[in-house]
Short mmCIF file of C-alpha atoms in Angstrom, two decimals:
data_model
loop_
_atom_site.label_atom_id
_atom_site.label_comp_id
_atom_site.label_asym_id
_atom_site.label_seq_id
_atom_site.Cartn_x
_atom_site.Cartn_y
_atom_site.Cartn_z
CA UNK A 265 -2.26 20.58 -32.54
CA UNK A 266 -0.02 21.63 -29.67
CA UNK A 267 -1.20 21.33 -26.06
CA UNK A 268 -0.19 21.39 -22.42
CA UNK A 269 0.87 17.90 -21.36
CA UNK A 270 0.42 16.91 -17.72
CA UNK A 271 2.58 13.98 -16.64
CA UNK A 272 1.05 12.24 -13.63
CA UNK A 273 -2.66 11.95 -12.84
CA UNK A 274 -2.62 12.50 -9.09
CA UNK A 275 -3.91 15.54 -7.19
CA UNK A 276 -1.38 17.98 -8.61
CA UNK A 277 -1.78 16.72 -12.19
CA UNK A 278 -5.55 16.65 -12.21
CA UNK A 279 -5.64 20.04 -10.48
CA UNK A 280 -3.40 21.46 -13.22
CA UNK A 281 -5.64 19.97 -15.93
CA UNK A 282 -8.75 21.47 -14.34
CA UNK A 283 -7.12 24.91 -14.25
CA UNK A 284 -5.87 24.55 -17.83
CA UNK A 285 -9.37 23.76 -18.99
CA UNK A 286 -10.80 26.74 -17.09
CA UNK A 287 -8.37 29.21 -18.69
CA UNK A 288 -8.91 27.71 -22.16
CA UNK A 289 -5.65 25.82 -22.69
CA UNK A 290 -5.82 22.51 -24.60
CA UNK A 291 -4.55 19.87 -22.19
CA UNK A 292 -3.87 16.14 -21.92
CA UNK A 293 -3.03 13.99 -18.89
CA UNK A 294 -0.66 11.02 -19.21
CA UNK A 295 0.15 8.64 -16.34
CA UNK A 296 2.54 5.68 -16.52
CA UNK A 297 0.61 3.98 -13.73
CA UNK A 298 -3.06 3.39 -12.97
CA UNK A 299 -5.23 6.39 -12.13
CA UNK A 300 -7.12 6.64 -8.88
CA UNK A 301 -10.80 6.04 -9.77
CA UNK A 302 -11.74 9.43 -8.28
CA UNK A 303 -9.35 11.26 -10.61
CA UNK A 304 -10.31 9.17 -13.63
CA UNK A 305 -13.96 10.06 -13.04
CA UNK A 306 -13.10 13.76 -12.75
CA UNK A 307 -11.21 13.78 -16.04
CA UNK A 308 -13.96 11.88 -17.86
CA UNK A 309 -16.69 14.11 -16.45
CA UNK A 310 -14.84 17.21 -17.66
CA UNK A 311 -13.94 15.72 -21.03
CA UNK A 312 -10.20 16.12 -20.47
CA UNK A 313 -8.21 13.63 -22.62
CA UNK A 314 -6.13 11.21 -20.55
CA UNK A 315 -4.23 7.95 -20.80
CA UNK A 316 -2.97 5.56 -18.12
CA UNK A 317 -0.47 2.73 -18.02
CA UNK A 318 1.76 4.42 -20.62
CA UNK A 319 3.22 7.62 -22.05
CA UNK A 320 2.33 7.40 -25.74
CA UNK A 321 5.16 8.67 -28.00
CA UNK A 322 2.75 10.74 -30.12
CA UNK A 323 1.40 12.43 -26.97
CA UNK A 324 4.94 13.40 -25.98
CA UNK A 325 5.76 14.76 -29.41
CA UNK A 326 3.25 17.60 -29.74
CA UNK A 327 3.40 19.07 -26.22
CA UNK A 328 4.30 22.77 -26.09
CA UNK A 329 4.74 22.77 -22.30
CA UNK A 330 4.91 20.03 -19.68
CA UNK A 331 3.68 19.98 -16.09
CA UNK A 332 5.16 17.02 -14.29
CA UNK A 333 4.24 15.34 -11.04
CA UNK A 334 6.72 16.01 -8.20
CA UNK A 335 7.33 12.26 -8.04
CA UNK A 336 8.84 12.14 -11.55
CA UNK A 337 12.64 12.69 -11.43
CA UNK A 338 14.23 15.23 -13.78
CA UNK A 339 16.76 12.57 -14.73
CA UNK A 340 14.21 10.40 -16.57
CA UNK A 341 15.01 10.18 -20.31
CA UNK A 342 11.59 11.49 -21.34
CA UNK A 343 12.07 14.62 -19.18
CA UNK A 344 15.59 15.12 -20.50
CA UNK A 345 14.25 14.80 -24.04
CA UNK A 346 11.75 17.62 -23.43
CA UNK A 347 14.52 19.82 -22.04
CA UNK A 348 16.80 19.11 -25.03
CA UNK A 349 13.96 20.07 -27.38
CA UNK A 350 13.54 23.37 -25.54
CA UNK A 351 10.14 22.50 -24.12
CA UNK A 352 9.41 24.05 -20.72
CA UNK A 353 8.97 21.52 -17.88
CA UNK A 354 7.39 23.08 -14.79
CA UNK A 355 5.60 22.18 -11.57
CA UNK A 356 1.87 22.50 -10.99
CA UNK A 357 2.51 25.30 -8.47
CA UNK A 358 4.51 27.28 -11.04
CA UNK A 359 1.57 26.90 -13.44
CA UNK A 360 -1.07 27.81 -10.86
CA UNK A 361 0.79 30.93 -9.76
CA UNK A 362 0.38 32.43 -13.27
CA UNK A 363 -3.34 32.78 -12.65
CA UNK A 364 -3.34 34.32 -9.16
CA UNK A 365 -5.05 37.74 -8.92
CA UNK A 366 -2.62 40.56 -8.15
CA UNK A 367 -3.96 41.15 -4.65
CA UNK A 368 -3.47 37.49 -3.61
CA UNK A 369 -1.03 36.87 -0.75
CA UNK A 370 1.11 33.72 -0.69
CA UNK A 371 3.26 32.17 2.03
CA UNK A 372 5.45 29.33 0.72
CA UNK A 373 6.88 26.97 3.33
CA UNK A 374 9.58 24.34 2.94
CA UNK A 375 12.12 22.48 5.08
CA UNK A 376 13.24 18.93 5.65
CA UNK A 377 11.06 18.72 8.76
CA UNK A 378 8.07 20.56 10.16
CA UNK A 379 6.51 21.71 6.87
CA UNK A 380 3.08 20.21 7.35
CA UNK A 381 2.75 21.28 10.98
CA UNK A 382 3.81 24.84 10.16
CA UNK A 383 1.54 25.12 7.10
CA UNK A 384 -1.40 23.95 9.19
CA UNK A 385 -0.47 26.25 12.08
CA UNK A 386 -0.11 29.33 9.85
CA UNK A 387 -3.44 28.56 8.18
CA UNK A 388 -5.07 28.12 11.58
CA UNK A 389 -3.73 31.48 12.77
CA UNK A 390 -4.95 33.28 9.65
CA UNK A 391 -8.40 31.70 9.87
CA UNK A 392 -8.61 32.51 13.59
CA UNK A 393 -7.98 36.14 12.65
CA UNK A 394 -10.80 35.99 10.08
CA UNK A 395 -8.66 35.81 6.93
CA UNK A 396 -9.84 34.04 3.79
CA UNK A 397 -7.00 31.49 3.86
CA UNK A 398 -6.38 27.98 2.53
CA UNK A 399 -3.45 25.58 2.63
CA UNK A 400 -2.38 23.66 -0.45
CA UNK A 401 0.58 22.18 -2.31
CA UNK A 402 2.20 19.17 -0.70
CA UNK A 403 -0.72 18.98 1.75
CA UNK A 404 -4.44 19.05 1.05
CA UNK A 405 -5.60 20.12 -2.42
CA UNK A 406 -3.31 21.25 -5.21
CA UNK A 407 -2.89 24.98 -5.62
CA UNK A 408 -4.13 24.74 -9.22
CA UNK A 409 -7.41 23.14 -8.13
CA UNK A 410 -8.04 25.89 -5.58
CA UNK A 411 -7.23 28.65 -8.06
CA UNK A 412 -9.65 27.09 -10.56
CA UNK A 413 -12.50 26.05 -8.27
CA UNK A 414 -12.18 27.64 -4.83
CA UNK A 415 -10.05 30.81 -4.95
CA UNK A 416 -8.84 32.50 -1.76
CA UNK A 417 -7.13 35.74 -0.77
CA UNK A 418 -4.36 33.97 1.18
CA UNK A 419 -2.60 30.73 0.21
CA UNK A 420 -0.27 28.84 2.55
CA UNK A 421 1.70 26.49 0.32
CA UNK A 422 3.68 23.47 1.52
CA UNK A 423 6.52 22.87 -0.94
CA UNK A 424 8.81 19.86 -1.20
CA UNK A 425 12.20 20.11 -2.88
CA UNK A 426 10.69 18.22 -5.83
CA UNK A 427 8.04 20.92 -6.28
CA UNK A 428 10.60 23.70 -5.91
CA UNK A 429 12.72 22.16 -8.66
CA UNK A 430 9.95 22.97 -11.13
CA UNK A 431 9.48 26.62 -10.11
CA UNK A 432 11.04 29.58 -11.92
CA UNK A 433 8.77 32.63 -11.65
CA UNK A 434 6.64 31.55 -8.67
CA UNK A 435 6.73 34.59 -6.37
CA UNK A 436 5.57 34.21 -2.75
CA UNK A 437 5.16 37.27 -0.54
CA UNK A 438 6.69 35.36 2.36
CA UNK A 439 9.03 32.39 1.98
CA UNK A 440 9.84 30.11 4.92
CA UNK A 441 12.77 27.70 5.21
CA UNK A 442 12.50 25.78 8.48
CA UNK A 443 15.67 23.67 8.26
CA UNK A 444 17.77 21.62 5.86
CA UNK A 445 18.85 18.11 6.85
CA UNK A 446 19.76 15.19 4.55
CA UNK A 447 16.68 13.72 2.84
CA UNK A 448 15.76 12.40 -0.61
CA UNK A 449 19.47 12.32 -1.50
CA UNK A 450 18.78 9.56 -4.04
CA UNK A 451 17.14 12.29 -6.19
CA UNK A 452 20.16 14.60 -5.86
CA UNK A 453 23.09 12.38 -6.86
CA UNK A 454 23.56 11.60 -3.14
CA UNK A 455 24.95 15.12 -2.66
CA UNK A 456 23.57 17.12 0.26
CA UNK A 457 24.51 20.46 -1.31
CA UNK A 458 22.35 19.79 -4.39
CA UNK A 459 19.38 18.97 -2.16
CA UNK A 460 20.02 22.07 -0.01
CA UNK A 461 20.27 24.33 -3.06
CA UNK A 462 16.92 22.93 -4.20
CA UNK A 463 15.42 24.10 -0.90
CA UNK A 464 16.96 27.55 -1.36
CA UNK A 465 14.98 27.97 -4.61
CA UNK A 466 12.14 29.17 -2.39
CA UNK A 467 14.02 32.51 -2.20
CA UNK A 468 14.73 32.91 -5.93
CA UNK A 469 12.01 35.48 -6.69
CA UNK A 470 12.06 37.40 -3.41
CA UNK A 471 12.65 41.16 -3.71
CA UNK A 472 11.82 44.42 -1.98
CA UNK A 473 8.56 44.15 -0.12
CA UNK A 474 8.91 40.36 0.34
CA UNK A 475 10.13 38.50 3.44
CA UNK A 476 12.29 35.45 4.11
CA UNK A 477 11.65 33.58 7.39
CA UNK A 478 14.41 31.12 8.30
CA UNK A 479 16.11 29.27 11.16
CA UNK A 480 19.16 31.22 12.29
CA UNK A 481 21.05 28.13 13.50
CA UNK A 482 20.83 26.14 10.27
CA UNK A 483 24.43 25.91 9.04
CA UNK A 484 23.66 25.75 5.31
CA UNK A 485 21.18 28.64 5.35
CA UNK A 486 23.59 30.78 7.35
CA UNK A 487 26.44 30.10 4.92
CA UNK A 488 24.20 30.72 1.90
CA UNK A 489 23.07 34.10 3.23
CA UNK A 490 26.68 35.10 3.89
CA UNK A 491 27.47 34.43 0.22
CA UNK A 492 24.30 35.82 -1.41
CA UNK A 493 22.78 39.25 -0.89
CA UNK A 494 19.00 39.56 -0.78
CA UNK A 495 16.77 42.58 -1.24
CA UNK A 496 13.93 41.09 0.80
CA UNK A 497 13.40 41.50 4.55
CA UNK A 498 15.22 38.81 6.55
CA UNK A 499 13.27 37.39 9.50
CA UNK A 500 15.40 34.85 11.41
CA UNK A 501 14.03 32.77 14.29
CA UNK A 502 16.33 31.23 16.86
CA UNK A 503 16.70 29.13 19.98
CA UNK A 504 19.80 31.00 21.09
CA UNK A 505 20.72 34.08 19.02
CA UNK A 506 19.76 37.39 20.61
CA UNK A 507 18.65 39.87 17.98
CA UNK A 508 16.64 37.33 16.00
CA UNK A 509 13.13 38.47 15.06
CA UNK A 510 11.71 35.51 16.98
CA UNK A 511 13.60 34.03 19.93
CA UNK A 512 13.10 31.38 22.59
CA UNK A 513 14.27 32.88 25.88
CA UNK A 514 15.29 29.72 27.72
CA UNK A 515 15.87 31.45 31.08
CA UNK A 516 12.24 32.65 31.06
CA UNK A 517 10.92 29.61 29.12
CA UNK A 518 9.16 32.11 26.87
CA UNK A 519 8.81 32.56 23.12
CA UNK A 520 9.35 36.22 22.17
CA UNK A 521 8.55 37.96 18.87
CA UNK A 522 10.04 41.40 18.16
CA UNK A 523 7.84 44.31 17.12
CA UNK A 524 7.00 44.21 13.41
CA UNK A 525 5.43 46.93 11.27
CA UNK A 526 2.74 48.48 13.46
CA UNK A 527 2.53 45.44 15.76
CA UNK A 528 4.03 45.60 19.25
CA UNK A 529 6.33 42.89 20.62
CA UNK A 530 4.65 39.61 21.61
CA UNK A 531 5.56 36.92 24.15
CA UNK A 532 4.00 33.60 25.16
CA UNK A 533 5.16 31.05 27.78
CA UNK A 534 6.36 27.76 26.32
CA UNK A 535 3.89 25.87 28.52
CA UNK A 536 0.99 27.66 26.80
CA UNK A 537 1.89 26.52 23.28
CA UNK A 538 -0.42 23.92 21.76
CA UNK A 539 2.45 21.59 20.80
CA UNK A 540 5.40 20.31 22.84
CA UNK A 541 9.03 19.71 21.89
CA UNK A 542 11.92 21.90 20.77
CA UNK A 543 11.02 21.41 17.11
CA UNK A 544 7.56 22.83 17.78
CA UNK A 545 9.10 25.93 19.38
CA UNK A 546 10.75 26.49 16.00
CA UNK A 547 7.52 25.77 14.13
CA UNK A 548 5.64 28.19 16.40
CA UNK A 549 8.18 30.98 15.87
CA UNK A 550 8.10 30.54 12.09
CA UNK A 551 4.30 30.49 12.09
CA UNK A 552 4.11 33.63 14.21
CA UNK A 553 6.51 35.55 11.95
CA UNK A 554 4.49 34.66 8.84
CA UNK A 555 1.19 35.63 10.48
CA UNK A 556 2.53 38.98 11.63
CA UNK A 557 3.88 39.74 8.15
CA UNK A 558 0.25 39.43 7.05
CA UNK A 559 -0.86 41.78 9.86
CA UNK A 560 -2.39 39.32 12.35
CA UNK A 561 -2.85 41.02 15.72
CA UNK A 562 -1.23 39.76 18.92
CA UNK A 563 -4.65 38.86 20.31
CA UNK A 564 -5.48 36.41 17.53
CA UNK A 565 -1.90 35.16 17.32
CA UNK A 566 -1.87 34.24 21.02
CA UNK A 567 -5.22 32.46 20.77
CA UNK A 568 -4.19 30.40 17.74
CA UNK A 569 -0.79 29.45 19.17
CA UNK A 570 -2.62 28.06 22.20
CA UNK A 571 -5.56 26.19 20.66
CA UNK A 572 -4.03 24.66 17.49
CA UNK A 573 -4.51 20.92 16.98
CA UNK A 574 -1.60 19.10 15.33
CA UNK A 575 -1.92 17.21 12.07
CA UNK A 576 -2.45 13.43 12.07
CA UNK A 577 0.60 11.14 12.11
CA UNK A 578 2.91 13.74 13.70
CA UNK A 579 3.60 12.92 17.39
CA UNK A 580 -0.11 12.10 17.64
CA UNK A 581 -1.33 10.61 20.90
CA UNK A 582 -3.46 7.52 20.21
CA UNK A 583 -4.31 5.79 23.49
CA UNK A 584 -3.07 4.58 26.87
CA UNK A 585 -3.18 0.83 27.54
CA UNK A 586 -2.07 -0.65 30.88
CA UNK A 587 -0.21 2.55 31.70
CA UNK A 588 1.62 2.65 28.34
CA UNK A 589 1.04 5.60 26.01
CA UNK A 590 0.99 4.89 22.25
CA UNK A 591 2.12 7.72 19.94
CA UNK A 592 1.81 7.78 16.15
CA UNK A 593 4.63 9.65 14.40
CA UNK A 594 4.37 7.82 11.09
CA UNK A 595 5.08 11.07 9.23
CA UNK A 596 8.68 10.83 10.49
CA UNK A 597 10.26 9.53 7.28
CA UNK A 598 13.77 10.83 7.97
CA UNK A 599 16.34 10.82 10.76
CA UNK A 600 15.78 14.37 11.97
CA UNK A 601 12.03 13.88 12.43
CA UNK A 602 12.66 10.83 14.59
CA UNK A 603 15.27 12.78 16.58
CA UNK A 604 12.71 15.50 17.34
CA UNK A 605 10.05 12.97 18.33
CA UNK A 606 12.42 11.18 20.71
CA UNK A 607 13.69 14.43 22.19
CA UNK A 608 10.12 15.40 23.09
CA UNK A 609 9.61 12.25 25.21
CA UNK A 610 10.08 12.37 28.99
CA UNK A 611 9.61 8.67 29.84
CA UNK A 612 11.27 5.44 28.57
CA UNK A 613 10.48 4.64 24.94
CA UNK A 614 9.86 1.48 22.95
CA UNK A 615 10.75 2.84 19.52
CA UNK A 616 9.44 1.44 16.24
CA UNK A 617 11.91 2.11 13.41
CA UNK A 618 12.28 0.92 9.84
CA UNK A 619 10.87 0.79 6.34
CA UNK A 620 12.43 1.86 3.06
CA UNK A 621 15.75 3.47 3.93
CA UNK A 622 16.57 6.70 2.05
CA UNK A 623 20.28 6.82 2.84
CA UNK A 624 19.97 7.30 6.61
CA UNK A 625 22.98 7.66 8.87
CA UNK A 626 21.68 6.22 12.14
CA UNK A 627 24.71 7.43 14.09
CA UNK A 628 22.98 10.84 14.02
CA UNK A 629 20.32 9.55 16.44
CA UNK A 630 22.43 7.03 18.36
CA UNK A 631 22.88 9.22 21.43
CA UNK A 632 19.20 10.11 21.78
CA UNK A 633 18.18 6.48 21.14
CA UNK A 634 20.56 5.23 23.83
CA UNK A 635 19.37 7.85 26.32
CA UNK A 636 15.63 7.50 25.68
CA UNK A 637 14.86 3.96 24.50
CA UNK A 638 14.18 0.83 26.51
CA UNK A 639 13.75 -1.29 23.39
CA UNK A 640 13.70 -1.12 19.59
CA UNK A 641 11.37 -2.78 17.11
CA UNK A 642 12.54 -2.84 13.50
CA UNK A 643 9.54 -3.00 11.19
CA UNK A 644 10.56 -3.58 7.60
CA UNK A 645 11.43 -6.06 4.88
CA UNK A 646 15.17 -5.44 5.21
CA UNK A 647 16.38 -4.45 8.69
CA UNK A 648 20.09 -5.27 8.24
CA UNK A 649 21.22 -1.63 8.30
CA UNK A 650 19.32 -0.99 11.52
CA UNK A 651 20.83 -4.07 13.15
CA UNK A 652 24.33 -2.96 12.16
CA UNK A 653 23.63 0.42 13.75
CA UNK A 654 22.11 -0.70 17.06
CA UNK A 655 22.87 -4.36 17.80
CA UNK A 656 24.84 -4.64 21.04
CA UNK A 657 23.87 -1.11 22.09
CA UNK A 658 20.22 -1.68 23.09
CA UNK A 659 19.44 -4.86 25.04
CA UNK A 660 16.00 -5.55 23.58
CA UNK A 661 15.65 -5.51 19.77
CA UNK A 662 12.90 -7.28 17.83
CA UNK A 663 12.02 -7.59 14.12
CA UNK A 664 8.51 -7.30 12.69
CA UNK A 665 7.10 -7.77 9.21
CA UNK A 666 3.59 -6.45 9.91
CA UNK A 667 1.85 -3.97 12.19
CA UNK A 668 0.21 -6.82 14.13
CA UNK A 669 3.59 -8.42 14.84
CA UNK A 670 5.01 -5.04 15.73
CA UNK A 671 2.34 -4.32 18.34
CA UNK A 672 2.61 -7.80 19.81
CA UNK A 673 6.29 -7.08 20.46
CA UNK A 674 5.45 -3.62 21.80
CA UNK A 675 3.02 -5.00 24.37
CA UNK A 676 5.62 -7.51 25.56
CA UNK A 677 8.44 -4.96 25.83
CA UNK A 678 6.71 -1.87 27.23
CA UNK A 679 6.27 -1.30 30.95
CA UNK A 680 3.74 0.90 32.73
CA UNK A 681 4.81 4.52 32.35
CA UNK A 682 6.55 3.90 29.00
CA UNK A 683 5.78 5.28 25.56
CA UNK A 684 5.45 3.13 22.44
CA UNK A 685 6.53 5.49 19.68
CA UNK A 686 6.05 4.79 15.98
CA UNK A 687 8.66 7.11 14.44
CA UNK A 688 10.20 5.06 11.63
CA UNK A 689 12.81 7.46 10.11
CA UNK A 690 12.11 5.67 6.81
CA UNK A 691 9.66 5.70 3.92
CA UNK A 692 6.79 3.25 4.16
CA UNK A 693 6.60 1.60 0.76
CA UNK A 694 8.01 -1.80 1.71
CA UNK A 695 5.00 -2.80 3.83
CA UNK A 696 2.44 0.00 3.40
CA UNK A 697 0.84 2.19 0.73
CA UNK A 698 2.23 5.38 2.27
CA UNK A 699 2.99 6.89 5.67
CA UNK A 700 -0.73 7.65 6.20
CA UNK A 701 -1.60 3.96 5.72
CA UNK A 702 1.17 3.02 8.15
CA UNK A 703 -0.10 5.51 10.72
CA UNK A 704 -3.76 4.54 10.31
CA UNK A 705 -2.95 0.86 10.74
CA UNK A 706 -1.01 1.68 13.90
CA UNK A 707 -3.86 3.77 15.32
CA UNK A 708 -6.63 1.34 14.39
CA UNK A 709 -4.83 -1.69 15.79
CA UNK A 710 -3.87 0.13 19.00
CA UNK A 711 -7.49 1.20 19.52
CA UNK A 712 -8.68 -2.37 18.80
CA UNK A 713 -6.30 -3.64 21.52
CA UNK A 714 -7.66 -1.01 23.93
CA UNK A 715 -11.25 -2.05 23.16
CA UNK A 716 -10.40 -5.66 23.95
#
């Protein structure tokens, strides 16, 4: 008997299996690792066949289509074997999109930085305006789970490059590309262009009646658009280019959105935005353009741009202790995110860097580190690359192998008026389960110090 094979039993895999069962497709879930007890219980309760700790050869043999977890590289022999046998290998979002009602509206958002903030902000704007909206994908629940169990009229989908690699006919109404900076290059033969082209897949199904929201100043996007014609509506946002659909007018310190459809032009002072920093000006402009494509009025747009609360672990204020502010930016797992976090600071910084390096070039943040940082704390198993980059350039540098050790150093190095900023520029898997675990440990231990 042939069946749909789901590789990976996390949120996206289990969500895909639940949807497959609902639409009557025979399905099996296979995970090389150990399943989370919550997902194991779900599969057992629904009677969906699964295995863990292995990919059984006989399970691989009879699959007629494969949905793979974003974490599984295309280069793995078992994936290459499916491809050679002509078996379709897709992402969970590609699968879920097959079962969307025709009147559903989808905004798909990607970028090396700012995805989660923008997805949350767009969803907040839509909900403020009374829309039946939900976010999904690389944040929150899988799209497949929502389609199966909790359908909505509007979906705001966060998409990583890994998820985009498995899409072919997925057709958003609005696609957003915030920026492209080097990240995950180990998955793309250490070639930036391959990674960037993966991001551009978000435009592959756009046609007349669809819209593409993008950052005008991104060099790769600009070059790509010069070389490829698109039938969709182009909606650039910019910090400096007059004529963009959304523009930051630096002389007035105002964000301005051009008139769209039947909506008049809209402006809001930078000081009124819910989030600070240049990167959040970009996120706000992108969010506003998406919302207006879906018809959100200026009244609701202005309210939601002002009262939005940022997601955890992204430049998140934790506490002030002895005049020192502690900020959790654990979600900064690449160089550009750390650059943005540093740029947003207005007082001296004790910066916590380090973790599992993904091919970082620390010279890209050297200038902002030298101009903003009083001291550096390298928190990781192997800090040699960081030392090579910054030794002799910053007077105070410490190493830490745990969050407790890290915060002990931070208390010794920080002075009243400073910021202690956790913005690692690295993945977290050397010392922590994930970036959320890293951020939660930072917050909990900072709050425990404050209580003492």
